[in-house]
Amino acid sequence: MNERDSEQVSRDLVSRGYEMTPDEKEADVVLLNTCSVRDLAEQKSLGKMGMLGRLRAGRPEMIFGFLGCMAQSRGDELVRGSGHVDLVVGTQKFHRVADYVDQLWQRKVRLRDQVMDDERYSIVDVEEEAGSQETIREHVLAERQATAFVSIMQGCNMHCTFCIVPSTRGAERSRRMEEIVREVEGLVARGVREVTLLGQIVNLYGRHEFEKRDEMSPFVQLLEAVHAVPGLRRLRFTSPHPIGFRDDLVYAFARLPKLMPHVHFPLQSGSDRILKAMHRGYTAEKYFALTEKLRAARPDIALTTDIIVGFPGESDEDYTATRTLVERVGFDNAFIFKYSPRRDTPASNLEGQVPERVKEERNHDLLAVVNRFAKAKGEALVGQRVEVLCEGPSKTNPDRLSGRSPGNKIVIFEGGERHIGEIFDVRIERSTGFSLYGTPAVL
Ligand code: SAM
């Protein structure tokens, strides 16, 4: 979601004549789009901004800004805490960033020779804005870009007790369906083959704004409408919540061939006691039953998840219940997070905070289980032909190409320009657990 928001801000700046540079030392404007989900993410952005301050030496006109979730939750504290931050823009105001950058730039250039060191001028905008969900809708596409994210809603009303998102992103608000379809049509016309629909709880899309129709939730109606866009080849979404993941959505995986067989399905814990304390609204058994239903509807479906270890009060038995459920489901992969207390969230004040050492041990132990399954899932594909959408040069080795399988696994292979943006089969030769390696079957 942050990547998508950053793309919108880049596009706004580029359309006013600014140019993107991959090198911050060359830049006149450096904006950090921030995450607050865990303290580590906040500390990284603060550390990075601290380092960037050195670039200001001799260039007082340079602009530095924080955008996004941490900007939203900390506001002008970020200006006060640093000698060089000029701009702080929250999550409902991304569309104002280009105006603010222009404003700051013009003022700095005008006053270049007069600004005294102790004279600070800054802009902080963390207000809420009705309709802001409709403003994340334009894209800067690279040459032959085959995949794109499409933001379909903002905010979250779930109030999981560990999570800061409802306070940083505000209440759930959905975009209009026809606007989303128009955006996808525009992307496809520019060469995009695959879109991923984005929302905090994507399956709850439109529940306040639109009616159910033919027993179909607004989200499934949206999936159908996007699926019908001619020329679109692949459709994905992230992330859903087990609450509201009903049969209409399960069976969409059996009915809609462009809907790729992968669900990122946050579990958080396998202990009913902890799930209750997290305010998740489902039990371990209910979660497991949903994974079984998905597998019955689409046997090749890949399942990945998010898990938090060391939530307050998590005992050895609770952790073991999580481990057992992870083994029972057999995920294709998982993100494991050590619980991080977040400001103003109910869980941060709970008794029984788990020591860092115990979180570390559980994290390490669970990672070994997850990696064992990830490796086995990858190995099962060795010797098979897998359909891949080639996205471009591999990030780790630009001499090779990289794409994704229908189940969202990274596939690395050798090829040429002609492969980029195309869909074709790759014969899988080996797997590391994280990526698959192979040779394009049809050259
Ligand atoms: N919408 C998703 C859901 O169903 O909950 C969550 C998106 S959240 C940005 C990504 C993941 O971060 C969560 O699924 C959760 O595992 C993790 N997370 C959120 N708050 C956390 C916290 N306080 N400490 C550790 N991990 C956290």
Tab-separated table of C-alpha atoms and ligand atoms in Angstrom:
chain	number	residue	atom	x	y	z
A	1	MET	CA	0.000	0.000	0.000
A	2	ASN	CA	2.858	2.373	0.806
A	3	GLU	CA	4.470	1.573	-2.518
A	4	ARG	CA	1.246	2.428	-4.259
A	5	ASP	CA	0.845	5.712	-2.344
A	6	SER	CA	4.438	6.619	-3.205
A	7	GLU	CA	3.737	5.952	-6.891
A	8	GLN	CA	0.839	8.404	-6.778
A	9	VAL	CA	3.007	11.109	-5.176
A	10	SER	CA	5.793	10.473	-7.731
A	11	ARG	CA	3.310	10.748	-10.549
A	12	ASP	CA	1.983	14.067	-9.206
A	13	LEU	CA	5.506	15.478	-8.982
A	14	VAL	CA	6.568	14.137	-12.389
A	15	SER	CA	3.473	15.643	-14.026
A	16	ARG	CA	4.625	19.066	-12.729
A	17	GLY	CA	8.047	18.684	-14.289
A	18	TYR	CA	10.040	17.140	-11.449
A	19	GLU	CA	12.279	14.206	-12.385
A	20	MET	CA	12.884	11.030	-10.406
A	21	THR	CA	16.434	10.155	-9.421
A	22	PRO	CA	17.582	6.883	-7.883
A	23	ASP	CA	20.348	8.788	-6.043
A	24	GLU	CA	19.362	10.865	-3.022
A	25	LYS	CA	22.605	12.862	-3.311
A	26	GLU	CA	21.369	14.260	-6.624
A	27	ALA	CA	17.901	15.086	-5.335
A	28	ASP	CA	16.445	18.486	-4.479
A	29	VAL	CA	13.506	16.862	-2.708
A	30	VAL	CA	13.662	13.715	-0.557
A	31	LEU	CA	10.390	12.319	0.804
A	32	LEU	CA	10.256	9.245	3.033
A	33	ASN	CA	6.945	7.406	2.967
A	34	THR	CA	6.731	5.743	6.350
A	35	CYS	CA	5.227	2.693	8.044
A	36	SER	CA	4.163	2.484	11.702
A	37	VAL	CA	3.088	-1.137	11.954
A	38	ARG	CA	6.130	-1.985	14.051
A	39	ASP	CA	8.549	0.195	15.991
A	40	LEU	CA	11.429	-1.067	13.850
A	41	ALA	CA	9.881	0.510	10.750
A	42	GLU	CA	9.593	3.870	12.523
A	43	GLN	CA	13.163	3.696	13.822
A	44	LYS	CA	14.437	2.940	10.302
A	45	SER	CA	12.744	6.030	8.828
A	46	LEU	CA	13.935	8.233	11.685
A	47	GLY	CA	17.486	6.903	11.290
A	48	LYS	CA	17.382	7.397	7.536
A	49	MET	CA	16.120	10.976	7.884
A	50	GLY	CA	18.891	11.665	10.396
A	51	MET	CA	21.503	10.506	7.863
A	52	LEU	CA	19.891	12.542	5.084
A	53	GLY	CA	20.397	15.729	7.123
A	54	ARG	CA	24.044	15.740	6.018
A	55	LEU	CA	22.955	16.430	2.442
A	56	ARG	CA	21.571	19.774	3.545
A	57	ALA	CA	25.084	21.157	4.118
A	58	GLY	CA	25.624	23.934	1.568
A	59	ARG	CA	22.166	23.340	0.015
A	60	PRO	CA	19.606	25.058	2.234
A	61	GLU	CA	17.014	24.874	-0.544
A	62	MET	CA	16.808	21.066	-0.306
A	63	ILE	CA	13.413	19.787	0.876
A	64	PHE	CA	12.993	16.868	3.274
A	65	GLY	CA	9.670	15.339	4.175
A	66	PHE	CA	7.970	12.493	5.991
A	67	LEU	CA	4.786	11.077	4.460
A	68	GLY	CA	2.351	8.329	5.443
A	69	CYS	CA	1.575	6.510	8.667
A	70	MET	CA	4.346	7.749	10.942
A	71	ALA	CA	3.758	11.279	9.655
A	72	GLN	CA	0.097	10.842	10.536
A	73	SER	CA	0.697	9.577	14.061
A	74	ARG	CA	3.585	11.875	15.039
A	75	GLY	CA	2.688	15.078	13.144
A	76	ASP	CA	4.706	18.184	13.954
A	77	GLU	CA	6.738	16.309	16.554
A	78	LEU	CA	8.747	15.188	13.490
A	79	VAL	CA	9.605	18.781	12.599
A	80	ARG	CA	10.513	19.672	16.170
A	81	GLY	CA	12.666	16.562	16.534
A	82	SER	CA	14.877	17.328	13.563
A	83	GLY	CA	16.834	20.279	12.247
A	84	HIS	CA	15.920	19.772	8.599
A	85	VAL	CA	12.411	18.309	8.112
A	86	ASP	CA	10.291	20.788	6.107
A	87	LEU	CA	7.231	18.702	5.331
A	88	VAL	CA	5.013	16.208	7.185
A	89	VAL	CA	2.000	14.847	5.288
A	90	GLY	CA	-0.415	12.226	6.611
A	91	THR	CA	-2.243	9.364	4.938
A	92	GLN	CA	-5.283	11.294	3.706
A	93	LYS	CA	-3.274	14.068	2.044
A	94	PHE	CA	-0.910	12.374	-0.411
A	95	HIS	CA	-2.586	14.320	-3.228
A	96	ARG	CA	-1.491	17.616	-1.619
A	97	VAL	CA	2.215	16.737	-1.491
A	98	ALA	CA	3.107	18.207	-4.903
A	99	ASP	CA	1.447	21.544	-3.975
A	100	TYR	CA	3.341	21.646	-0.706
A	101	VAL	CA	6.667	20.816	-2.371
A	102	ASP	CA	6.082	23.630	-4.917
A	103	GLN	CA	5.220	26.014	-2.123
A	104	LEU	CA	8.314	25.138	-0.106
A	105	TRP	CA	10.579	25.265	-3.139
A	106	GLN	CA	9.339	28.652	-4.308
A	107	ARG	CA	9.750	30.120	-0.865
A	108	LYS	CA	13.223	28.693	-0.438
A	109	VAL	CA	14.407	29.899	-3.830
A	110	ARG	CA	12.898	33.340	-3.279
A	111	LEU	CA	14.469	33.693	0.124
A	112	ARG	CA	17.674	31.809	-0.641
A	113	ASP	CA	20.017	34.588	0.463
A	114	GLN	CA	17.908	35.835	3.312
A	115	VAL	CA	16.968	32.708	5.242
A	116	MET	CA	18.707	32.677	8.578
A	117	ASP	CA	19.743	29.370	10.069
A	118	ASP	CA	17.334	29.653	12.951
A	119	GLU	CA	14.403	30.599	10.740
A	120	ARG	CA	12.335	27.474	10.196
A	121	TYR	CA	9.375	27.264	7.892
A	122	SER	CA	7.577	23.952	7.571
A	123	ILE	CA	4.264	22.479	6.429
A	124	VAL	CA	2.438	19.836	8.459
A	125	ASP	CA	-0.852	18.450	7.164
A	126	VAL	CA	-2.321	15.430	8.926
A	127	GLU	CA	-5.983	16.399	8.639
A	128	GLU	CA	-8.678	13.919	7.640
A	129	GLU	CA	-10.254	14.509	4.252
A	130	ALA	CA	-13.553	13.091	3.051
A	131	GLY	CA	-13.158	11.336	-0.303
A	132	SER	CA	-9.365	10.990	-0.019
A	133	GLN	CA	-9.682	7.288	-0.956
A	134	GLU	CA	-10.529	8.429	-4.505
A	135	THR	CA	-7.212	10.255	-4.909
A	136	ILE	CA	-4.862	7.278	-5.242
A	137	ARG	CA	-5.614	6.491	-8.872
A	138	GLU	CA	-2.795	7.490	-11.231
A	139	HIS	CA	0.356	5.652	-12.183
A	140	VAL	CA	3.825	6.321	-13.528
A	141	LEU	CA	4.579	3.106	-15.420
A	142	ALA	CA	8.057	1.969	-16.340
A	143	GLU	CA	8.659	0.824	-19.899
A	144	ARG	CA	6.962	-2.570	-20.417
A	145	GLN	CA	5.617	-2.654	-16.882
A	146	ALA	CA	3.357	-5.695	-16.674
A	147	THR	CA	1.985	-5.496	-13.131
A	148	ALA	CA	0.368	-2.742	-11.100
A	149	PHE	CA	-1.261	-2.179	-7.721
A	150	VAL	CA	-4.714	-0.620	-7.584
A	151	SER	CA	-5.888	0.885	-4.307
A	152	ILE	CA	-9.591	0.131	-3.801
A	153	MET	CA	-10.170	1.445	-0.287
A	154	GLN	CA	-8.530	3.187	2.634
A	155	GLY	CA	-8.646	2.727	6.392
A	156	CYS	CA	-9.762	-0.063	8.679
A	157	ASN	CA	-12.575	-0.537	11.216
A	158	MET	CA	-11.428	-3.850	12.662
A	159	HIS	CA	-9.561	-2.559	15.730
A	160	CYS	CA	-7.310	-5.555	16.336
A	161	THR	CA	-5.802	-4.766	19.732
A	162	PHE	CA	-2.180	-4.885	18.484
A	163	CYS	CA	-2.655	-2.690	15.437
A	164	ILE	CA	-2.002	1.018	14.903
A	165	VAL	CA	-3.518	1.105	11.385
A	166	PRO	CA	-7.047	2.300	12.320
A	167	SER	CA	-5.511	5.378	13.912
A	168	THR	CA	-3.002	6.078	11.118
A	169	ARG	CA	-5.236	5.299	8.140
A	170	GLY	CA	-8.619	6.268	9.545
A	171	ALA	CA	-11.984	4.592	9.095
A	172	GLU	CA	-12.802	2.194	6.238
A	173	ARG	CA	-13.732	4.086	3.045
A	174	SER	CA	-14.134	2.514	-0.390
A	175	ARG	CA	-13.700	3.908	-3.874
A	176	ARG	CA	-16.450	3.770	-6.442
A	177	MET	CA	-16.519	0.547	-8.420
A	178	GLU	CA	-16.700	2.238	-11.827
A	179	GLU	CA	-13.651	4.384	-10.980
A	180	ILE	CA	-11.638	1.279	-10.110
A	181	VAL	CA	-12.696	-0.486	-13.314
A	182	ARG	CA	-11.791	2.612	-15.343
A	183	GLU	CA	-8.355	2.694	-13.710
A	184	VAL	CA	-7.765	-0.980	-14.565
A	185	GLU	CA	-8.909	-0.407	-18.165
A	186	GLY	CA	-6.434	2.470	-18.422
A	187	LEU	CA	-3.619	0.321	-17.068
A	188	VAL	CA	-4.396	-2.521	-19.473
A	189	ALA	CA	-4.441	-0.052	-22.378
A	190	ARG	CA	-0.885	0.932	-21.332
A	191	GLY	CA	0.316	-2.704	-21.380
A	192	VAL	CA	-0.337	-3.903	-17.833
A	193	ARG	CA	-1.314	-7.596	-17.675
A	194	GLU	CA	-1.813	-8.150	-13.974
A	195	VAL	CA	-3.370	-5.994	-11.260
A	196	THR	CA	-3.387	-6.485	-7.500
A	197	LEU	CA	-6.303	-4.846	-5.698
A	198	LEU	CA	-5.212	-3.316	-2.398
A	199	GLY	CA	-6.990	-2.620	0.859
A	200	GLN	CA	-6.329	-3.069	4.569
A	201	ILE	CA	-9.188	-5.584	4.735
A	202	VAL	CA	-9.854	-5.995	1.074
A	203	ASN	CA	-12.777	-8.425	1.336
A	204	LEU	CA	-14.779	-5.836	3.280
A	205	TYR	CA	-14.638	-3.474	0.292
A	206	GLY	CA	-17.794	-1.429	-0.171
A	207	ARG	CA	-19.757	-2.876	2.743
A	208	HIS	CA	-20.899	0.589	3.876
A	209	GLU	CA	-21.389	1.985	0.384
A	210	PHE	CA	-22.856	-0.811	-1.774
A	211	GLU	CA	-25.549	-3.475	-1.539
A	212	LYS	CA	-25.117	-7.220	-1.790
A	213	ARG	CA	-26.367	-8.474	-5.170
A	214	ASP	CA	-27.318	-12.075	-6.025
A	215	GLU	CA	-25.763	-13.166	-2.711
A	216	MET	CA	-22.514	-11.526	-3.796
A	217	SER	CA	-20.636	-9.100	-1.552
A	218	PRO	CA	-19.528	-5.784	-3.079
A	219	PHE	CA	-15.965	-7.141	-3.135
A	220	VAL	CA	-16.924	-10.163	-5.245
A	221	GLN	CA	-18.949	-7.879	-7.519
A	222	LEU	CA	-15.818	-5.765	-7.933
A	223	LEU	CA	-13.713	-8.859	-8.665
A	224	GLU	CA	-16.179	-9.833	-11.387
A	225	ALA	CA	-16.175	-6.348	-12.898
A	226	VAL	CA	-12.371	-6.155	-12.974
A	227	HIS	CA	-12.130	-9.735	-14.226
A	228	ALA	CA	-14.273	-8.727	-17.203
A	229	VAL	CA	-11.795	-6.060	-18.370
A	230	PRO	CA	-10.650	-7.228	-21.812
A	231	GLY	CA	-6.903	-7.753	-22.076
A	232	LEU	CA	-6.384	-8.171	-18.329
A	233	ARG	CA	-4.702	-11.547	-17.840
A	234	ARG	CA	-4.220	-11.882	-14.107
A	235	LEU	CA	-6.016	-10.578	-11.042
A	236	ARG	CA	-4.871	-10.665	-7.406
A	237	PHE	CA	-5.816	-8.947	-4.155
A	238	THR	CA	-4.294	-8.339	-0.746
A	239	SER	CA	-4.976	-8.639	2.166
A	240	PRO	CA	-8.225	-10.231	3.199
A	241	HIS	CA	-9.363	-10.943	6.772
A	242	PRO	CA	-10.900	-14.291	7.757
A	243	ILE	CA	-13.924	-12.299	8.981
A	244	GLY	CA	-16.188	-11.693	6.011
A	245	PHE	CA	-14.354	-14.275	3.868
A	246	ARG	CA	-17.577	-15.953	2.774
A	247	ASP	CA	-18.524	-18.634	0.264
A	248	ASP	CA	-19.064	-16.150	-2.581
A	249	LEU	CA	-15.378	-15.215	-2.290
A	250	VAL	CA	-14.203	-18.810	-1.837
A	251	TYR	CA	-16.051	-19.894	-4.991
A	252	ALA	CA	-14.771	-16.886	-6.948
A	253	PHE	CA	-11.495	-18.845	-7.024
A	254	ALA	CA	-13.238	-21.710	-8.788
A	255	ARG	CA	-15.235	-19.476	-11.177
A	256	LEU	CA	-12.874	-16.704	-12.244
A	257	PRO	CA	-9.939	-18.047	-14.253
A	258	LYS	CA	-7.975	-14.774	-14.183
A	259	LEU	CA	-8.114	-14.726	-10.379
A	260	MET	CA	-4.718	-16.160	-9.500
A	261	PRO	CA	-4.606	-19.094	-7.069
A	262	HIS	CA	-2.986	-17.365	-4.133
A	263	VAL	CA	-4.426	-15.921	-0.922
A	264	HIS	CA	-2.362	-14.005	1.599
A	265	PHE	CA	-4.481	-14.866	4.594
A	266	PRO	CA	-3.365	-13.285	7.915
A	267	LEU	CA	-3.706	-15.783	10.789
A	268	GLN	CA	-1.848	-13.867	13.570
A	269	SER	CA	-2.145	-16.712	16.121
A	270	GLY	CA	-3.260	-20.333	16.361
A	271	SER	CA	-4.420	-19.971	19.985
A	272	ASP	CA	-8.083	-19.159	20.549
A	273	ARG	CA	-7.245	-17.374	23.775
A	274	ILE	CA	-4.773	-15.081	22.017
A	275	LEU	CA	-7.024	-14.592	18.985
A	276	LYS	CA	-9.705	-13.403	21.373
A	277	ALA	CA	-7.305	-11.020	23.131
A	278	MET	CA	-6.253	-9.750	19.712
A	279	HIS	CA	-9.902	-9.093	18.891
A	280	ARG	CA	-9.660	-11.076	15.662
A	281	GLY	CA	-13.184	-12.496	15.734
A	282	TYR	CA	-12.432	-16.092	14.639
A	283	THR	CA	-11.094	-19.295	16.161
A	284	ALA	CA	-8.199	-21.433	14.976
A	285	GLU	CA	-10.690	-24.095	13.835
A	286	LYS	CA	-12.725	-21.584	11.827
A	287	TYR	CA	-9.539	-20.357	10.154
A	288	PHE	CA	-8.455	-23.899	9.330
A	289	ALA	CA	-11.894	-24.726	7.904
A	290	LEU	CA	-11.610	-21.718	5.585
A	291	THR	CA	-8.251	-22.905	4.272
A	292	GLU	CA	-9.785	-26.327	3.591
A	293	LYS	CA	-12.694	-24.749	1.726
A	294	LEU	CA	-10.304	-22.694	-0.389
A	295	ARG	CA	-8.303	-25.815	-1.215
A	296	ALA	CA	-11.463	-27.680	-2.162
A	297	ALA	CA	-12.536	-24.802	-4.452
A	298	ARG	CA	-9.088	-24.447	-6.047
A	299	PRO	CA	-6.755	-27.363	-5.274
A	300	ASP	CA	-3.637	-25.555	-6.561
A	301	ILE	CA	-4.210	-22.524	-4.341
A	302	ALA	CA	-1.126	-21.157	-2.552
A	303	LEU	CA	-1.646	-19.876	0.976
A	304	THR	CA	0.628	-17.424	2.757
A	305	THR	CA	0.069	-15.678	6.064
A	306	ASP	CA	1.121	-13.191	8.754
A	307	ILE	CA	1.799	-14.373	12.302
A	308	ILE	CA	2.646	-12.418	15.424
A	309	VAL	CA	4.694	-14.156	18.108
A	310	GLY	CA	4.962	-12.871	21.678
A	311	PHE	CA	1.611	-11.087	21.894
A	312	PRO	CA	1.055	-10.100	25.590
A	313	GLY	CA	0.151	-13.146	27.661
A	314	GLU	CA	1.230	-15.666	24.985
A	315	SER	CA	2.239	-18.782	26.945
A	316	ASP	CA	4.265	-21.751	25.704
A	317	GLU	CA	0.951	-23.585	25.113
A	318	ASP	CA	-0.421	-20.683	23.063
A	319	TYR	CA	2.723	-20.599	20.979
A	320	THR	CA	2.584	-24.375	20.492
A	321	ALA	CA	-1.016	-24.021	19.257
A	322	THR	CA	0.234	-21.549	16.621
A	323	ARG	CA	3.052	-23.863	15.593
A	324	THR	CA	0.651	-26.801	15.344
A	325	LEU	CA	-1.791	-24.861	13.173
A	326	VAL	CA	1.030	-23.642	10.920
A	327	GLU	CA	2.077	-27.275	10.393
A	328	ARG	CA	-1.501	-28.370	9.853
A	329	VAL	CA	-2.195	-25.753	7.178
A	330	GLY	CA	1.220	-26.107	5.535
A	331	PHE	CA	1.594	-22.541	4.243
A	332	ASP	CA	3.543	-21.789	1.088
A	333	ASN	CA	5.207	-19.021	3.048
A	334	ALA	CA	4.636	-16.680	5.983
A	335	PHE	CA	5.748	-13.396	7.459
A	336	ILE	CA	6.472	-13.788	11.160
A	337	PHE	CA	6.519	-10.675	13.312
A	338	LYS	CA	7.652	-10.248	16.895
A	339	TYR	CA	4.914	-8.362	18.709
A	340	SER	CA	5.780	-4.667	18.861
A	341	PRO	CA	3.799	-2.483	21.296
A	342	ARG	CA	2.251	0.441	19.415
A	343	ARG	CA	1.204	3.722	20.928
A	344	ASP	CA	-2.440	4.043	21.980
A	345	THR	CA	-3.294	0.435	21.106
A	346	PRO	CA	-5.084	-1.673	23.766
A	347	ALA	CA	-2.502	-4.483	23.691
A	348	SER	CA	0.362	-2.152	24.561
A	349	ASN	CA	-1.138	-1.735	28.044
A	350	LEU	CA	-1.890	-5.408	28.674
A	351	GLU	CA	-0.215	-7.295	31.482
A	352	GLY	CA	2.104	-10.137	30.595
A	353	GLN	CA	4.313	-8.448	27.983
A	354	VAL	CA	6.579	-11.209	26.655
A	355	PRO	CA	10.365	-10.760	27.069
A	356	GLU	CA	12.317	-10.006	23.873
A	357	ARG	CA	14.360	-13.194	24.318
A	358	VAL	CA	11.219	-15.361	24.257
A	359	LYS	CA	9.849	-13.529	21.191
A	360	GLU	CA	13.189	-14.106	19.493
A	361	GLU	CA	13.151	-17.846	20.306
A	362	ARG	CA	9.578	-18.298	19.042
A	363	ASN	CA	10.318	-16.286	15.926
A	364	HIS	CA	13.357	-18.428	15.192
A	365	ASP	CA	11.530	-21.682	15.863
A	366	LEU	CA	8.496	-20.803	13.739
A	367	LEU	CA	10.646	-19.557	10.897
A	368	ALA	CA	12.270	-22.987	10.701
A	369	VAL	CA	8.815	-24.607	10.363
A	370	VAL	CA	7.701	-22.096	7.737
A	371	ASN	CA	10.916	-22.512	5.751
A	372	ARG	CA	10.570	-26.297	5.810
A	373	PHE	CA	7.125	-26.050	4.189
A	374	ALA	CA	8.209	-23.313	1.759
A	375	LYS	CA	11.076	-25.521	0.602
A	376	ALA	CA	8.826	-28.556	0.153
A	377	LYS	CA	6.235	-26.506	-1.803
A	378	GLY	CA	8.984	-25.220	-4.093
A	379	GLU	CA	10.528	-28.667	-4.565
A	380	ALA	CA	7.160	-30.100	-5.570
A	381	LEU	CA	7.285	-27.818	-8.635
A	382	VAL	CA	10.719	-29.003	-9.789
A	383	GLY	CA	10.355	-30.775	-13.150
A	384	GLN	CA	7.043	-29.019	-13.904
A	385	ARG	CA	6.159	-26.283	-16.361
A	386	VAL	CA	4.851	-23.229	-14.565
A	387	GLU	CA	3.151	-20.274	-16.217
A	388	VAL	CA	5.104	-17.081	-15.492
A	389	LEU	CA	4.433	-13.401	-16.071
A	390	CYS	CA	7.868	-11.883	-16.632
A	391	GLU	CA	8.260	-8.615	-14.722
A	392	GLY	CA	11.822	-7.714	-15.817
A	393	PRO	CA	15.405	-8.139	-14.573
A	394	SER	CA	15.801	-9.949	-11.265
A	395	LYS	CA	16.461	-7.587	-8.355
A	396	THR	CA	19.295	-9.736	-7.023
A	397	ASN	CA	20.938	-10.528	-10.364
A	398	PRO	CA	20.064	-8.124	-13.213
A	399	ASP	CA	21.541	-10.547	-15.783
A	400	ARG	CA	18.552	-12.806	-15.174
A	401	LEU	CA	14.846	-12.243	-15.523
A	402	SER	CA	12.240	-12.595	-12.839
A	403	GLY	CA	8.541	-13.282	-12.892
A	404	ARG	CA	5.804	-14.771	-10.761
A	405	SER	CA	3.967	-18.049	-10.942
A	406	PRO	CA	0.151	-18.119	-10.578
A	407	GLY	CA	0.737	-19.016	-6.892
A	408	ASN	CA	2.876	-15.842	-6.565
A	409	LYS	CA	6.228	-17.627	-6.284
A	410	ILE	CA	9.237	-15.802	-7.696
A	411	VAL	CA	10.685	-17.567	-10.734
A	412	ILE	CA	14.198	-16.685	-11.991
A	413	PHE	CA	15.391	-17.611	-15.482
A	414	GLU	CA	17.608	-16.533	-18.345
A	415	GLY	CA	15.971	-14.756	-21.229
A	416	GLY	CA	15.926	-11.607	-23.289
A	417	GLU	CA	14.082	-8.345	-23.813
A	418	ARG	CA	11.342	-10.191	-25.677
A	419	HIS	CA	10.280	-12.005	-22.530
A	420	ILE	CA	9.598	-8.863	-20.474
A	421	GLY	CA	5.884	-8.294	-19.940
A	422	GLU	CA	4.955	-11.644	-21.520
A	423	ILE	CA	3.264	-14.719	-20.086
A	424	PHE	CA	4.830	-18.097	-20.916
A	425	ASP	CA	5.813	-21.418	-19.351
A	426	VAL	CA	9.073	-21.955	-17.501
A	427	ARG	CA	10.375	-25.455	-16.772
A	428	ILE	CA	11.412	-25.451	-13.117
A	429	GLU	CA	14.832	-26.954	-12.433
A	430	ARG	CA	15.512	-26.107	-8.803
A	431	SER	CA	14.068	-24.367	-5.786
A	432	THR	CA	15.688	-22.567	-2.864
A	433	GLY	CA	12.477	-22.252	-0.893
A	434	PHE	CA	12.313	-18.520	-1.618
A	435	SER	CA	12.619	-18.641	-5.407
A	436	LEU	CA	12.285	-21.141	-8.226
A	437	TYR	CA	14.881	-21.370	-10.998
A	438	GLY	CA	14.226	-22.648	-14.500
A	439	THR	CA	14.374	-22.268	-18.270
A	440	PRO	CA	11.661	-20.790	-20.487
A	441	ALA	CA	10.025	-23.786	-22.160
A	442	VAL	CA	9.168	-21.831	-25.315
A	443	LEU	CA	11.797	-19.387	-26.518
B	1	SAM	N1	-4.906	-6.201	6.976
B	1	SAM	C1	-4.112	-7.183	7.591
B	1	SAM	C2	-4.913	-8.007	8.605
B	1	SAM	O1	-5.670	-8.859	8.284
B	1	SAM	O2	-4.700	-7.861	9.809
B	1	SAM	C3	-2.929	-6.525	8.274
B	1	SAM	C4	-1.984	-5.621	7.560
B	1	SAM	S1	-0.625	-5.175	8.601
B	1	SAM	C5	-0.150	-3.725	7.853
B	1	SAM	C6	0.554	-6.416	8.252
B	1	SAM	C7	0.898	-7.316	9.395
B	1	SAM	O3	1.669	-6.660	10.355
B	1	SAM	C8	-0.267	-7.836	10.195
B	1	SAM	O4	-0.943	-8.867	9.550
B	1	SAM	C9	0.398	-8.295	11.466
B	1	SAM	O5	0.838	-9.635	11.396
B	1	SAM	C10	1.623	-7.377	11.557
B	1	SAM	N2	1.455	-6.436	12.692
B	1	SAM	C11	0.526	-5.490	12.843
B	1	SAM	N3	0.667	-4.863	14.028
B	1	SAM	C12	1.735	-5.440	14.638
B	1	SAM	C13	2.384	-5.253	15.895
B	1	SAM	N4	1.954	-4.346	16.765
B	1	SAM	N5	3.458	-6.017	16.180
B	1	SAM	C14	3.898	-6.941	15.300
B	1	SAM	N6	3.319	-7.175	14.112
B	1	SAM	C15	2.259	-6.438	13.780
